[in-house]
Coordinates of C-alpha atoms in Angstrom, one line a residue:
M1 CA 5.5 -8.7 29.1
E2 CA 8.9 -7.8 30.6
R3 CA 10.6 -9.5 27.7
L4 CA 8.5 -7.6 25.3
K5 CA 9.4 -4.3 27.0
Q6 CA 13.1 -5.2 26.8
N7 CA 12.8 -6.1 23.1
L8 CA 11.0 -2.9 22.2
R9 CA 12.8 -0.4 24.5
G10 CA 15.1 0.7 21.7
G11 CA 12.3 1.9 19.4
R12 CA 11.4 0.4 15.9
P13 CA 8.7 0.3 13.2
F14 CA 5.5 -1.9 13.4
L15 CA 4.7 -4.6 10.7
R16 CA 1.8 -6.9 10.1
E17 CA 1.7 -10.7 10.4
G18 CA 2.7 -12.3 7.1
T19 CA 5.9 -10.4 6.7
E20 CA 9.2 -12.2 6.5
P21 CA 12.7 -11.4 7.7
C22 CA 15.3 -10.5 5.1
T23 CA 18.1 -13.0 5.1
G24 CA 20.5 -14.7 2.7
N25 CA 19.9 -14.2 -1.0
R26 CA 16.9 -11.9 -0.3
A27 CA 19.2 -9.5 1.6
A28 CA 21.7 -9.6 -1.3
A29 CA 19.0 -9.0 -3.8
L30 CA 17.8 -5.9 -1.9
A31 CA 21.1 -4.2 -2.6
S32 CA 19.4 -2.9 -5.8
Y33 CA 17.1 -0.7 -3.7
P34 CA 18.9 2.6 -3.9
R35 CA 19.9 4.5 -0.8
K36 CA 19.0 8.1 -0.9
P37 CA 22.2 10.1 0.0
N38 CA 22.3 13.7 1.3
L39 CA 18.7 13.7 2.5
P40 CA 17.8 14.8 6.1
S41 CA 17.1 11.5 7.8
L42 CA 14.9 10.3 10.6
C43 CA 17.8 8.4 12.0
D44 CA 20.7 6.2 10.7
L45 CA 19.2 3.0 12.3
C46 CA 15.7 3.4 13.5
H47 CA 12.9 1.2 14.9
L48 CA 9.7 1.0 12.9
C49 CA 6.3 -0.4 13.6
I50 CA 4.3 -1.7 10.6
A51 CA 0.7 -2.7 11.2
G52 CA -2.0 -4.4 9.2
R53 CA -5.6 -5.1 9.8
R54 CA -6.9 -6.6 13.0
R55 CA -10.1 -8.6 12.4
E56 CA -12.7 -8.9 15.1
G57 CA -12.1 -12.2 16.9
G58 CA -8.4 -12.0 16.3
E59 CA -8.4 -13.6 12.8
K60 CA -5.4 -13.1 10.6
S61 CA -5.8 -10.2 8.3
G62 CA -6.3 -10.7 4.5
G63 CA -5.7 -8.7 1.4
G64 CA -2.5 -7.2 0.0
T65 CA -0.9 -6.1 3.3
G66 CA 1.4 -9.1 3.3
F67 CA 2.6 -8.4 -0.2
I68 CA 3.5 -4.8 0.5
G69 CA 4.5 -5.4 4.1
T70 CA 6.9 -8.1 3.2
A71 CA 8.6 -5.9 0.6
L72 CA 8.8 -3.0 3.0
T73 CA 10.1 -5.1 5.8
Q74 CA 12.9 -6.6 3.7
L75 CA 13.9 -3.2 2.4
L76 CA 13.9 -1.6 5.9
K77 CA 16.0 -4.4 7.4
A78 CA 18.4 -4.3 4.5
R79 CA 18.9 -0.7 5.3
G80 CA 19.7 -1.5 9.0
H81 CA 16.4 -0.6 10.6
E82 CA 14.7 -2.8 13.2
V83 CA 11.1 -3.7 12.6
T84 CA 8.3 -4.8 14.9
L85 CA 5.2 -6.6 13.7
V86 CA 1.8 -5.9 15.2
S87 CA 0.3 -9.4 15.1
R88 CA -2.5 -11.6 16.5
K89 CA 0.3 -14.0 17.7
P90 CA 3.1 -13.2 20.1
G91 CA 6.7 -13.9 19.1
P92 CA 10.1 -12.4 18.6
D93 CA 9.9 -8.8 17.3
R94 CA 6.2 -8.8 17.6
I95 CA 3.6 -7.1 19.7
T96 CA 0.0 -8.4 19.7
W97 CA -3.0 -6.1 19.2
D98 CA -4.2 -6.9 22.8
E99 CA -0.8 -5.8 24.1
L100 CA -1.1 -2.6 22.0
D101 CA -4.5 -2.0 23.5
T102 CA -3.5 -2.6 27.1
S103 CA 0.1 -1.4 27.3
G104 CA 0.0 1.2 24.6
L105 CA 2.5 1.9 21.8
P106 CA 6.1 1.0 22.7
H107 CA 8.8 3.4 21.9
C108 CA 9.4 3.5 18.1
D109 CA 10.8 6.0 15.6
A110 CA 8.1 5.5 13.0
A111 CA 4.7 3.8 12.5
V112 CA 3.4 2.5 9.1
N113 CA -0.1 1.3 8.6
L114 CA -0.7 -1.1 5.7
A115 CA -4.3 -2.2 6.3
G116 CA -7.2 -3.3 4.2
E117 CA -9.4 -6.1 3.0
N118 CA -8.9 -6.8 -0.8
I119 CA -11.6 -4.8 -2.5
L120 CA -11.2 -6.7 -5.8
N121 CA -11.6 -10.2 -4.3
P122 CA -13.6 -11.9 -7.0
L123 CA -14.8 -14.5 -4.5
R124 CA -16.7 -11.9 -2.5
R125 CA -20.1 -10.6 -3.5
W126 CA -20.4 -6.8 -3.6
N127 CA -23.0 -6.4 -0.9
E128 CA -23.6 -4.4 2.2
R129 CA -21.8 -6.9 4.5
F130 CA -18.7 -6.8 2.3
Q131 CA -18.8 -3.0 2.1
K132 CA -18.8 -2.8 5.9
E133 CA -15.8 -5.2 6.0
I134 CA -14.0 -2.9 3.6
L135 CA -14.7 0.1 5.8
S136 CA -13.8 -1.6 9.1
S137 CA -10.6 -3.2 7.8
R138 CA -9.2 0.2 7.0
L139 CA -10.7 2.5 9.6
E140 CA -10.5 0.3 12.7
T141 CA -6.7 -0.4 12.5
T142 CA -6.0 3.2 11.6
Q143 CA -8.0 4.5 14.5
I144 CA -6.4 2.1 17.0
L145 CA -2.9 3.1 15.9
A146 CA -3.7 6.8 15.8
R147 CA -5.1 6.7 19.3
A148 CA -2.0 4.8 20.5
I149 CA 0.3 7.4 18.9
K150 CA -1.7 10.3 20.6
K151 CA -1.3 8.6 24.0
A152 CA 2.3 7.6 23.7
P153 CA 4.7 9.2 26.1
Q154 CA 7.2 9.3 23.3
P155 CA 5.2 9.4 20.1
P156 CA 7.0 8.3 16.9
Q157 CA 8.6 10.9 14.7
A158 CA 6.8 9.7 11.6
W159 CA 3.3 8.2 10.9
V160 CA 2.8 6.8 7.4
L161 CA -0.5 5.6 5.9
V162 CA -1.1 3.9 2.6
T163 CA -4.4 4.6 0.9
G164 CA -5.3 4.7 -2.8
V165 CA -5.7 6.8 -6.0
A166 CA -9.5 6.0 -5.8
Y167 CA -9.6 9.4 -4.0
Y168 CA -9.5 11.0 -7.5
Q169 CA -12.5 10.9 -9.8
P170 CA -12.1 8.7 -12.9
S171 CA -11.7 10.8 -16.0
L172 CA -10.4 10.5 -19.6
T173 CA -9.1 14.1 -19.6
A174 CA -8.3 15.3 -16.1
E175 CA -4.8 15.1 -14.6
Y176 CA -4.4 14.7 -10.8
D177 CA -1.5 15.6 -8.6
E178 CA -1.3 15.6 -4.8
D179 CA -3.1 18.9 -4.5
S180 CA -6.1 18.0 -6.7
P181 CA -9.5 17.8 -5.2
G182 CA -11.4 14.5 -4.8
G183 CA -12.7 12.2 -2.1
D184 CA -16.4 12.9 -2.4
F185 CA -18.1 11.3 -5.4
D186 CA -18.6 7.6 -4.8
F187 CA -18.1 4.8 -2.2
F188 CA -14.4 4.4 -2.9
S189 CA -13.4 8.1 -2.8
N190 CA -15.4 8.6 0.4
L191 CA -13.6 5.6 1.8
V192 CA -10.2 7.2 1.2
T193 CA -11.5 10.4 2.8
K194 CA -12.6 8.7 5.9
W195 CA -9.5 6.5 6.0
E196 CA -7.1 9.5 5.8
A197 CA -9.2 11.5 8.4
A198 CA -9.0 8.5 10.8
A199 CA -5.2 8.8 10.7
R200 CA -5.0 12.5 11.2
L201 CA -3.2 13.6 14.4
P202 CA -3.4 17.0 16.2
G203 CA -0.3 19.1 16.4
E204 CA 3.1 18.7 14.8
S205 CA 5.0 16.4 17.2
T206 CA 4.6 13.5 14.7
R207 CA 5.3 14.0 11.0
Q208 CA 2.4 12.6 9.0
V209 CA 2.6 11.2 5.5
V210 CA -0.2 9.6 3.3
V211 CA 0.8 7.6 0.2
R212 CA -2.0 7.2 -2.3
S213 CA -1.0 4.1 -4.2
G214 CA -1.8 3.0 -7.7
V215 CA -2.0 -0.6 -8.9
V216 CA 1.0 -2.4 -7.4
L217 CA 3.0 -4.6 -9.8
G218 CA 5.4 -7.3 -8.4
R219 CA 6.2 -10.9 -8.3
G220 CA 4.0 -13.2 -6.2
G221 CA 1.2 -10.9 -5.4
G222 CA -0.7 -7.7 -6.3
A223 CA -2.4 -7.3 -9.6
I224 CA 0.1 -9.5 -11.5
G225 CA -0.9 -12.5 -9.4
H226 CA -4.5 -12.4 -10.8
M227 CA -3.5 -11.7 -14.4
L228 CA -0.4 -13.9 -15.0
L229 CA -2.1 -17.2 -16.0
P230 CA -4.5 -15.9 -18.7
F231 CA -1.7 -13.7 -20.2
R232 CA 0.8 -16.6 -20.2
L233 CA -1.8 -18.6 -22.0
G234 CA -2.2 -15.9 -24.6
L235 CA -5.8 -15.1 -23.4
G236 CA -5.0 -11.7 -21.9
G237 CA -6.1 -8.3 -23.2
P238 CA -7.5 -5.0 -22.2
I239 CA -10.3 -4.7 -19.7
G240 CA -13.5 -3.2 -21.1
P241 CA -12.8 -0.4 -23.6
G242 CA -9.1 -0.2 -22.7
H243 CA -8.8 3.5 -23.0
Q244 CA -9.2 4.1 -19.3
F245 CA -6.0 5.3 -17.5
F246 CA -4.1 2.7 -15.5
P247 CA -2.0 4.3 -12.7
W248 CA 0.6 1.7 -11.6
I249 CA 3.7 1.4 -9.5
H250 CA 6.3 -1.4 -9.1
I251 CA 6.3 -3.0 -5.6
R252 CA 10.0 -2.0 -5.2
D253 CA 9.1 1.7 -5.7
L254 CA 6.1 1.6 -3.4
A255 CA 8.3 0.1 -0.7
G256 CA 11.0 2.7 -1.6
I257 CA 8.6 5.6 -1.3
L258 CA 7.4 4.3 2.1
A259 CA 11.0 4.0 3.3
H260 CA 11.7 7.5 1.9
A261 CA 8.8 8.8 3.9
V262 CA 10.1 7.2 7.0
E263 CA 13.7 8.3 6.6
A264 CA 13.5 11.8 5.1
S265 CA 12.5 14.3 7.7
H266 CA 11.3 16.9 5.2
V267 CA 8.7 14.6 3.7
Q268 CA 5.1 15.2 4.9
G269 CA 1.6 15.4 3.6
V270 CA 0.2 13.5 0.6
L271 CA 2.4 11.7 -1.9
N272 CA 1.1 9.9 -5.0
G273 CA 2.5 6.4 -5.1
V274 CA 2.4 6.0 -8.9
A275 CA 5.1 5.7 -11.5
P276 CA 6.3 8.9 -13.2
A277 CA 6.2 7.3 -16.7
P278 CA 4.0 8.9 -19.4
T279 CA 0.4 8.1 -18.8
T280 CA -0.5 4.5 -19.4
T281 CA -3.9 3.2 -20.5
N282 CA -5.3 -0.2 -19.7
A283 CA -4.8 -1.3 -23.4
E284 CA -1.2 -0.1 -23.4
F285 CA -0.6 -2.0 -20.1
A286 CA -2.1 -5.2 -21.6
K287 CA 0.1 -4.9 -24.7
A288 CA 3.2 -4.3 -22.7
F289 CA 2.5 -7.2 -20.4
G290 CA 1.9 -9.5 -23.4
T291 CA 5.2 -8.3 -24.8
A292 CA 7.1 -9.0 -21.6
L293 CA 5.7 -12.5 -21.6
G294 CA 6.2 -13.0 -25.4
R295 CA 2.5 -13.6 -25.8
P296 CA -0.3 -11.9 -27.7
A297 CA -2.6 -9.8 -25.6
F298 CA -5.6 -8.7 -27.8
I299 CA -8.5 -10.6 -26.3
P300 CA -10.6 -8.0 -24.4
L301 CA -12.5 -8.8 -21.2
P302 CA -16.0 -7.4 -21.9
S303 CA -17.4 -4.8 -19.5
M304 CA -20.5 -6.8 -18.9
V305 CA -18.4 -9.7 -17.7
V306 CA -16.5 -7.5 -15.3
Q307 CA -19.7 -6.1 -13.9
A308 CA -21.2 -9.5 -13.5
V309 CA -18.2 -10.7 -11.5
F310 CA -17.5 -7.7 -9.4
G311 CA -20.8 -5.8 -9.3
R312 CA -21.6 -2.6 -11.2
E313 CA -20.2 -0.2 -8.5
R314 CA -17.0 -2.2 -7.8
A315 CA -16.4 -2.7 -11.5
I316 CA -15.8 1.0 -11.9
M317 CA -12.3 0.5 -10.4
L318 CA -11.4 -1.7 -13.4
L319 CA -13.4 -0.1 -16.2
E320 CA -12.6 3.5 -15.4
G321 CA -9.3 5.1 -14.3
Q322 CA -7.4 8.3 -13.4
K323 CA -4.4 10.1 -14.8
V324 CA -2.3 10.5 -11.7
V325 CA 1.1 12.1 -11.5
P326 CA 3.6 12.0 -8.6
R327 CA 4.6 15.6 -8.6
R328 CA 5.2 16.0 -4.9
T329 CA 6.8 12.5 -4.7
L330 CA 9.4 13.6 -7.2
A331 CA 9.9 17.0 -5.6
T332 CA 10.8 15.3 -2.3
G333 CA 13.8 13.7 -4.0
Y334 CA 12.6 10.2 -4.4
Q335 CA 14.4 8.4 -7.3
Y336 CA 12.4 5.6 -9.0
S337 CA 13.9 2.2 -9.7
F338 CA 11.2 1.5 -12.3
P339 CA 9.9 4.7 -13.9
E340 CA 9.0 2.9 -17.2
L341 CA 6.4 0.2 -17.6
G342 CA 8.4 -2.0 -19.9
A343 CA 11.3 -2.4 -17.5
A344 CA 8.9 -2.9 -14.6
L345 CA 7.1 -5.7 -16.3
K346 CA 10.3 -7.3 -17.5
E347 CA 11.5 -7.5 -13.9
V348 CA 8.2 -8.9 -12.7
V349 CA 8.0 -11.8 -15.1
A350 CA 11.7 -12.6 -15.2

Protein backbone atom coordinates (compact mmCIF):
# COMPACT_ATOMS: atom_id res chain seq x y z
CA MET A 1 0.00 0.00 0.00
CA GLU A 2 2.88 2.35 0.84
CA ARG A 3 4.33 1.72 -2.63
CA LEU A 4 0.94 2.48 -4.14
CA LYS A 5 0.74 5.76 -2.25
CA GLN A 6 4.22 6.72 -3.41
CA ASN A 7 3.34 5.94 -7.03
CA LEU A 8 0.14 7.95 -6.90
CA ARG A 9 1.25 10.90 -4.79
CA GLY A 10 1.92 13.07 -7.82
CA GLY A 11 -1.63 12.88 -9.17
CA ARG A 12 -2.74 11.26 -12.54
CA PRO A 13 -5.80 9.99 -14.58
CA PHE A 14 -7.49 6.55 -14.00
CA LEU A 15 -7.72 3.87 -16.78
CA ARG A 16 -9.31 0.48 -17.11
CA GLU A 17 -7.65 -2.92 -17.39
CA GLY A 18 -6.96 -3.79 -21.00
CA THR A 19 -5.22 -0.53 -21.86
CA GLU A 20 -1.65 -0.61 -23.09
CA PRO A 21 1.33 1.69 -22.65
CA CYS A 22 2.43 3.85 -25.54
CA THR A 23 5.93 2.94 -26.67
CA GLY A 24 8.08 2.65 -29.78
CA ASN A 25 6.24 2.90 -33.08
CA ARG A 26 2.93 3.52 -31.37
CA ALA A 27 4.27 6.63 -29.69
CA ALA A 28 5.66 7.86 -33.00
CA ALA A 29 2.37 7.22 -34.75
CA LEU A 30 0.55 9.31 -32.18
CA ALA A 31 2.38 12.42 -33.34
CA SER A 32 -0.53 12.78 -35.78
CA TYR A 33 -2.81 13.61 -32.87
CA PRO A 34 -2.86 17.38 -33.00
CA ARG A 35 -2.00 19.37 -29.90
CA LYS A 36 -4.38 22.22 -29.23
CA PRO A 37 -2.30 25.38 -28.77
CA ASN A 38 -3.42 28.55 -27.02
CA LEU A 39 -6.15 26.89 -24.96
CA PRO A 40 -6.41 27.32 -21.19
CA SER A 41 -5.09 24.00 -19.92
CA LEU A 42 -5.61 21.85 -16.86
CA CYS A 43 -1.86 21.43 -16.56
CA ASP A 44 1.15 20.87 -18.74
CA LEU A 45 1.78 17.37 -17.39
CA CYS A 46 -1.11 16.00 -15.38
CA HIS A 47 -2.08 12.73 -13.74
CA LEU A 48 -5.30 11.11 -14.99
CA CYS A 49 -7.36 8.21 -13.71
CA ILE A 50 -9.28 6.22 -16.33
CA ALA A 51 -11.74 3.62 -15.12
CA GLY A 52 -13.87 0.94 -16.66
CA ARG A 53 -16.47 -1.41 -15.35
CA ARG A 54 -16.03 -3.48 -12.21
CA ARG A 55 -18.04 -6.70 -12.35
CA GLU A 56 -19.37 -8.27 -9.19
CA GLY A 57 -16.89 -10.95 -8.15
CA GLY A 58 -13.96 -8.99 -9.58
CA GLU A 59 -14.21 -10.27 -13.15
CA LYS A 60 -12.53 -8.41 -15.95
CA SER A 61 -14.86 -5.93 -17.58
CA GLY A 62 -16.05 -6.47 -21.14
CA GLY A 63 -17.36 -4.31 -23.94
CA GLY A 64 -15.67 -1.47 -25.83
CA THR A 65 -13.86 0.17 -22.89
CA GLY A 66 -10.57 -1.45 -23.84
CA PHE A 67 -10.86 -0.16 -27.40
CA ILE A 68 -11.51 3.44 -26.38
CA GLY A 69 -9.39 3.27 -23.24
CA THR A 70 -6.31 2.06 -25.09
CA ALA A 71 -6.57 4.87 -27.65
CA LEU A 72 -7.05 7.47 -24.92
CA THR A 73 -4.20 6.12 -22.79
CA GLN A 74 -1.79 6.19 -25.72
CA LEU A 75 -2.79 9.73 -26.62
CA LEU A 76 -2.48 11.03 -23.06
CA LYS A 77 0.92 9.41 -22.54
CA ALA A 78 2.10 10.76 -25.90
CA ARG A 79 1.21 14.22 -24.61
CA GLY A 80 3.25 13.68 -21.45
CA HIS A 81 0.49 12.85 -18.99
CA GLU A 82 0.74 10.10 -16.39
CA VAL A 83 -2.11 7.58 -16.35
CA THR A 84 -3.34 5.25 -13.61
CA LEU A 85 -5.52 2.26 -14.36
CA VAL A 86 -8.33 1.17 -12.06
CA SER A 87 -8.06 -2.59 -12.33
CA ARG A 88 -9.06 -5.84 -10.68
CA LYS A 89 -5.34 -6.74 -10.54
CA PRO A 90 -2.57 -4.81 -8.75
CA GLY A 91 0.47 -3.69 -10.69
CA PRO A 92 2.58 -0.72 -11.76
CA ASP A 93 0.49 2.41 -12.39
CA ARG A 94 -2.64 0.61 -11.22
CA ILE A 95 -5.01 0.80 -8.30
CA THR A 96 -7.51 -1.98 -7.63
CA TRP A 97 -11.21 -1.42 -7.07
CA ASP A 98 -10.82 -2.77 -3.52
CA GLU A 99 -8.10 -0.21 -2.83
CA LEU A 100 -10.31 2.50 -4.27
CA ASP A 101 -13.14 1.40 -1.96
CA THR A 102 -10.99 1.18 1.17
CA SER A 103 -8.40 3.93 0.67
CA GLY A 104 -10.37 6.34 -1.48
CA LEU A 105 -9.34 8.23 -4.59
CA PRO A 106 -5.61 9.03 -4.72
CA HIS A 107 -4.62 12.50 -5.77
CA CYS A 108 -5.17 12.98 -9.51
CA ASP A 109 -5.85 15.92 -11.76
CA ALA A 110 -8.67 14.31 -13.75
CA ALA A 111 -10.83 11.19 -13.74
CA VAL A 112 -12.35 9.61 -16.86
CA ASN A 113 -15.00 6.89 -16.80
CA LEU A 114 -15.25 4.54 -19.80
CA ALA A 115 -17.66 1.90 -18.56
CA GLY A 116 -20.25 -0.37 -20.08
CA GLU A 117 -21.17 -3.86 -21.20
CA ASN A 118 -21.47 -4.08 -25.00
CA ILE A 119 -25.16 -3.53 -25.73
CA LEU A 120 -24.93 -4.92 -29.26
CA ASN A 121 -23.23 -8.20 -28.33
CA PRO A 122 -25.00 -10.62 -30.74
CA LEU A 123 -24.12 -13.56 -28.47
CA ARG A 124 -26.30 -12.21 -25.65
CA ARG A 125 -30.08 -12.58 -25.67
CA TRP A 126 -32.01 -9.40 -25.04
CA ASN A 127 -33.76 -10.36 -21.81
CA GLU A 128 -34.28 -8.97 -18.32
CA ARG A 129 -31.00 -10.40 -17.02
CA PHE A 130 -28.93 -8.79 -19.79
CA GLN A 131 -30.76 -5.49 -19.37
CA LYS A 132 -29.83 -5.49 -15.67
CA GLU A 133 -26.19 -6.12 -16.61
CA ILE A 134 -26.32 -3.22 -19.06
CA LEU A 135 -27.61 -0.94 -16.31
CA SER A 136 -25.22 -2.12 -13.58
CA SER A 137 -22.14 -2.04 -15.83
CA ARG A 138 -22.67 1.68 -16.37
CA LEU A 139 -24.25 2.88 -13.16
CA GLU A 140 -22.20 0.96 -10.58
CA THR A 141 -18.77 2.13 -11.73
CA THR A 142 -20.00 5.68 -12.22
CA GLN A 143 -21.52 5.80 -8.73
CA ILE A 144 -18.36 4.37 -7.10
CA LEU A 145 -16.11 6.93 -8.78
CA ALA A 146 -18.50 9.82 -8.15
CA ARG A 147 -18.59 8.93 -4.45
CA ALA A 148 -14.80 8.68 -4.37
CA ILE A 149 -14.48 12.11 -5.97
CA LYS A 150 -16.92 13.64 -3.44
CA LYS A 151 -14.94 12.20 -0.51
CA ALA A 152 -11.47 13.03 -1.85
CA PRO A 153 -9.48 15.56 0.22
CA GLN A 154 -8.17 16.94 -3.06
CA PRO A 155 -10.83 16.18 -5.69
CA PRO A 156 -9.74 16.09 -9.35
CA GLN A 157 -10.11 19.25 -11.37
CA ALA A 158 -11.99 17.43 -14.15
CA TRP A 159 -14.43 14.49 -14.22
CA VAL A 160 -15.27 13.14 -17.69
CA LEU A 161 -17.92 10.56 -18.55
CA VAL A 162 -18.62 8.91 -21.92
CA THR A 163 -22.26 8.03 -22.66
CA GLY A 164 -24.08 7.84 -26.01
CA VAL A 165 -26.27 9.58 -28.57
CA ALA A 166 -29.05 7.12 -27.71
CA TYR A 167 -30.13 9.97 -25.42
CA TYR A 168 -31.74 11.58 -28.49
CA GLN A 169 -34.91 10.12 -30.01
CA PRO A 170 -34.50 8.49 -33.45
CA SER A 171 -35.96 10.66 -36.20
CA LEU A 172 -35.72 11.11 -39.96
CA THR A 173 -36.18 14.88 -39.68
CA ALA A 174 -35.04 16.25 -36.30
CA GLU A 175 -31.53 17.60 -35.74
CA TYR A 176 -30.01 17.37 -32.26
CA ASP A 177 -27.27 19.43 -30.66
CA GLU A 178 -26.07 19.34 -27.05
CA ASP A 179 -29.01 21.44 -25.82
CA SER A 180 -31.71 19.29 -27.44
CA PRO A 181 -34.17 17.45 -25.20
CA GLY A 182 -34.22 13.67 -24.85
CA GLY A 183 -33.55 10.91 -22.38
CA ASP A 184 -37.09 9.82 -21.64
CA PHE A 185 -38.60 7.74 -24.44
CA ASP A 186 -37.20 4.17 -24.32
CA PHE A 187 -34.85 1.85 -22.41
CA PHE A 188 -31.69 3.29 -23.97
CA SER A 189 -32.52 6.97 -23.57
CA ASN A 190 -33.55 6.39 -19.96
CA LEU A 191 -30.29 4.51 -19.45
CA VAL A 192 -28.27 7.54 -20.57
CA THR A 193 -30.31 9.80 -18.29
CA LYS A 194 -29.64 7.58 -15.24
CA TRP A 195 -25.99 7.19 -16.24
CA GLU A 196 -25.36 10.92 -16.48
CA ALA A 197 -27.31 11.56 -13.26
CA ALA A 198 -25.12 9.01 -11.43
CA ALA A 199 -22.04 11.03 -12.40
CA ARG A 200 -23.37 14.40 -11.33
CA LEU A 201 -21.44 16.10 -8.52
CA PRO A 202 -22.62 18.91 -6.25
CA GLY A 203 -20.86 22.25 -6.34
CA GLU A 204 -18.25 23.53 -8.76
CA SER A 205 -14.97 22.32 -7.30
CA THR A 206 -14.66 19.70 -10.09
CA ARG A 207 -15.32 20.56 -13.72
CA GLN A 208 -17.78 18.03 -15.16
CA VAL A 209 -17.95 16.95 -18.82
CA VAL A 210 -20.20 14.37 -20.52
CA VAL A 211 -19.31 13.18 -24.03
CA ARG A 212 -22.24 11.56 -25.87
CA SER A 213 -20.51 9.35 -28.40
CA GLY A 214 -21.72 8.15 -31.76
CA VAL A 215 -20.65 4.89 -33.45
CA VAL A 216 -16.86 4.64 -32.99
CA LEU A 217 -14.81 3.75 -36.08
CA GLY A 218 -11.27 2.46 -35.72
CA ARG A 219 -8.90 -0.39 -36.37
CA GLY A 220 -9.16 -3.50 -34.25
CA GLY A 221 -12.40 -2.77 -32.46
CA GLY A 222 -15.66 -0.89 -32.33
CA ALA A 223 -18.24 -1.19 -35.10
CA ILE A 224 -15.65 -1.92 -37.80
CA GLY A 225 -14.57 -5.10 -36.05
CA HIS A 226 -18.01 -6.64 -36.61
CA MET A 227 -18.50 -5.37 -40.17
CA LEU A 228 -15.10 -5.85 -41.75
CA LEU A 229 -15.33 -9.50 -42.82
CA PRO A 230 -18.68 -9.38 -44.67
CA PHE A 231 -17.71 -6.13 -46.39
CA ARG A 232 -14.31 -7.54 -47.42
CA LEU A 233 -16.16 -10.50 -48.94
CA GLY A 234 -18.44 -8.17 -50.91
CA LEU A 235 -21.44 -9.18 -48.81
CA GLY A 236 -21.92 -5.87 -47.01
CA GLY A 237 -24.66 -3.33 -47.43
CA PRO A 238 -27.10 -1.11 -45.59
CA ILE A 239 -28.89 -2.31 -42.47
CA GLY A 240 -32.66 -2.41 -42.90
CA PRO A 241 -34.05 0.48 -44.97
CA GLY A 242 -30.71 2.33 -44.98
CA HIS A 243 -32.21 5.82 -44.74
CA GLN A 244 -31.73 6.03 -40.96
CA PHE A 245 -29.05 8.47 -39.80
CA PHE A 246 -25.69 7.07 -38.76
CA PRO A 247 -23.87 9.36 -36.27
CA TRP A 248 -20.21 8.27 -36.24
CA ILE A 249 -16.79 9.34 -34.98
CA HIS A 250 -13.25 8.13 -35.62
CA ILE A 251 -11.55 6.63 -32.55
CA ARG A 252 -8.75 9.18 -32.86
CA ASP A 253 -11.24 12.02 -32.58
CA LEU A 254 -13.14 10.48 -29.68
CA ALA A 255 -9.85 10.12 -27.80
CA GLY A 256 -8.96 13.65 -28.89
CA ILE A 257 -12.23 15.08 -27.56
CA LEU A 258 -11.72 13.31 -24.24
CA ALA A 259 -8.17 14.65 -23.97
CA HIS A 260 -9.47 18.10 -24.92
CA ALA A 261 -12.08 17.84 -22.16
CA VAL A 262 -9.35 16.96 -19.68
CA GLU A 263 -6.86 19.62 -20.76
CA ALA A 264 -9.02 22.66 -21.60
CA SER A 265 -10.29 24.31 -18.42
CA HIS A 266 -13.11 26.13 -20.21
CA VAL A 267 -14.77 22.89 -21.38
CA GLN A 268 -17.73 21.72 -19.32
CA GLY A 269 -21.20 20.27 -19.72
CA VAL A 270 -22.36 18.02 -22.56
CA LEU A 271 -20.36 17.54 -25.77
CA ASN A 272 -21.61 15.49 -28.70
CA GLY A 273 -18.86 13.05 -29.70
CA VAL A 274 -19.75 12.79 -33.38
CA ALA A 275 -18.06 13.89 -36.59
CA PRO A 276 -18.99 17.33 -37.99
CA ALA A 277 -19.35 15.96 -41.54
CA PRO A 278 -22.63 16.42 -43.42
CA THR A 279 -25.22 14.02 -42.07
CA THR A 280 -24.55 10.40 -43.00
CA THR A 281 -27.23 7.76 -43.52
CA ASN A 282 -26.64 4.06 -42.99
CA ALA A 283 -26.80 3.45 -46.76
CA GLU A 284 -24.22 6.19 -47.39
CA PHE A 285 -21.96 4.70 -44.76
CA ALA A 286 -22.23 1.23 -46.34
CA LYS A 287 -21.39 2.64 -49.77
CA ALA A 288 -18.40 4.60 -48.42
CA PHE A 289 -17.11 1.56 -46.51
CA GLY A 290 -17.36 -0.60 -49.63
CA THR A 291 -15.51 2.07 -51.62
CA ALA A 292 -12.72 2.22 -49.02
CA LEU A 293 -12.31 -1.56 -49.33
CA GLY A 294 -12.72 -1.63 -53.11
CA ARG A 295 -15.75 -3.91 -52.77
CA PRO A 296 -19.42 -3.64 -53.71
CA ALA A 297 -21.75 -2.93 -50.81
CA PHE A 298 -25.32 -3.30 -51.99
CA ILE A 299 -26.61 -6.42 -50.20
CA PRO A 300 -28.95 -5.16 -47.46
CA LEU A 301 -29.35 -6.84 -44.09
CA PRO A 302 -33.16 -7.23 -43.75
CA SER A 303 -34.83 -5.64 -40.75
CA MET A 304 -36.44 -8.89 -39.68
CA VAL A 305 -33.03 -10.60 -39.49
CA VAL A 306 -31.69 -7.77 -37.29
CA GLN A 307 -34.73 -8.08 -35.03
CA ALA A 308 -34.34 -11.86 -34.81
CA VAL A 309 -30.68 -11.59 -33.77
CA PHE A 310 -30.85 -8.60 -31.43
CA GLY A 311 -34.47 -8.52 -30.30
CA ARG A 312 -37.04 -5.97 -31.38
CA GLU A 313 -36.19 -3.35 -28.75
CA ARG A 314 -32.42 -3.56 -29.16
CA ALA A 315 -32.67 -3.64 -32.96
CA ILE A 316 -33.91 -0.04 -32.85
CA MET A 317 -30.31 1.04 -32.29
CA LEU A 318 -29.42 -0.34 -35.74
CA LEU A 319 -32.63 0.22 -37.69
CA GLU A 320 -33.26 3.80 -36.54
CA GLY A 321 -30.89 6.69 -36.01
CA GLN A 322 -30.42 10.31 -35.04
CA LYS A 323 -29.05 13.36 -36.83
CA VAL A 324 -26.60 14.64 -34.22
CA VAL A 325 -24.32 17.66 -34.63
CA PRO A 326 -21.32 18.60 -32.41
CA ARG A 327 -22.17 22.29 -32.09
CA ARG A 328 -20.70 22.80 -28.62
CA THR A 329 -17.75 20.49 -29.29
CA LEU A 330 -16.70 22.70 -32.18
CA ALA A 331 -17.38 25.86 -30.17
CA THR A 332 -14.90 24.74 -27.50
CA GLY A 333 -12.14 24.82 -30.09
CA TYR A 334 -11.66 21.12 -30.75
CA GLN A 335 -10.20 20.49 -34.23
CA TYR A 336 -11.17 17.17 -35.82
CA SER A 337 -8.56 14.89 -37.37
CA PHE A 338 -11.21 13.06 -39.41
CA PRO A 339 -14.20 15.30 -40.11
CA GLU A 340 -15.13 13.46 -43.34
CA LEU A 341 -16.29 9.85 -43.60
CA GLY A 342 -14.22 8.88 -46.64
CA ALA A 343 -10.92 9.85 -45.06
CA ALA A 344 -11.88 8.22 -41.77
CA LEU A 345 -12.71 4.90 -43.40
CA LYS A 346 -9.60 5.02 -45.60
CA GLU A 347 -7.44 5.29 -42.47
CA VAL A 348 -9.34 2.51 -40.71
CA VAL A 349 -8.88 -0.06 -43.48
CA ALA A 350 -5.37 0.98 -44.55
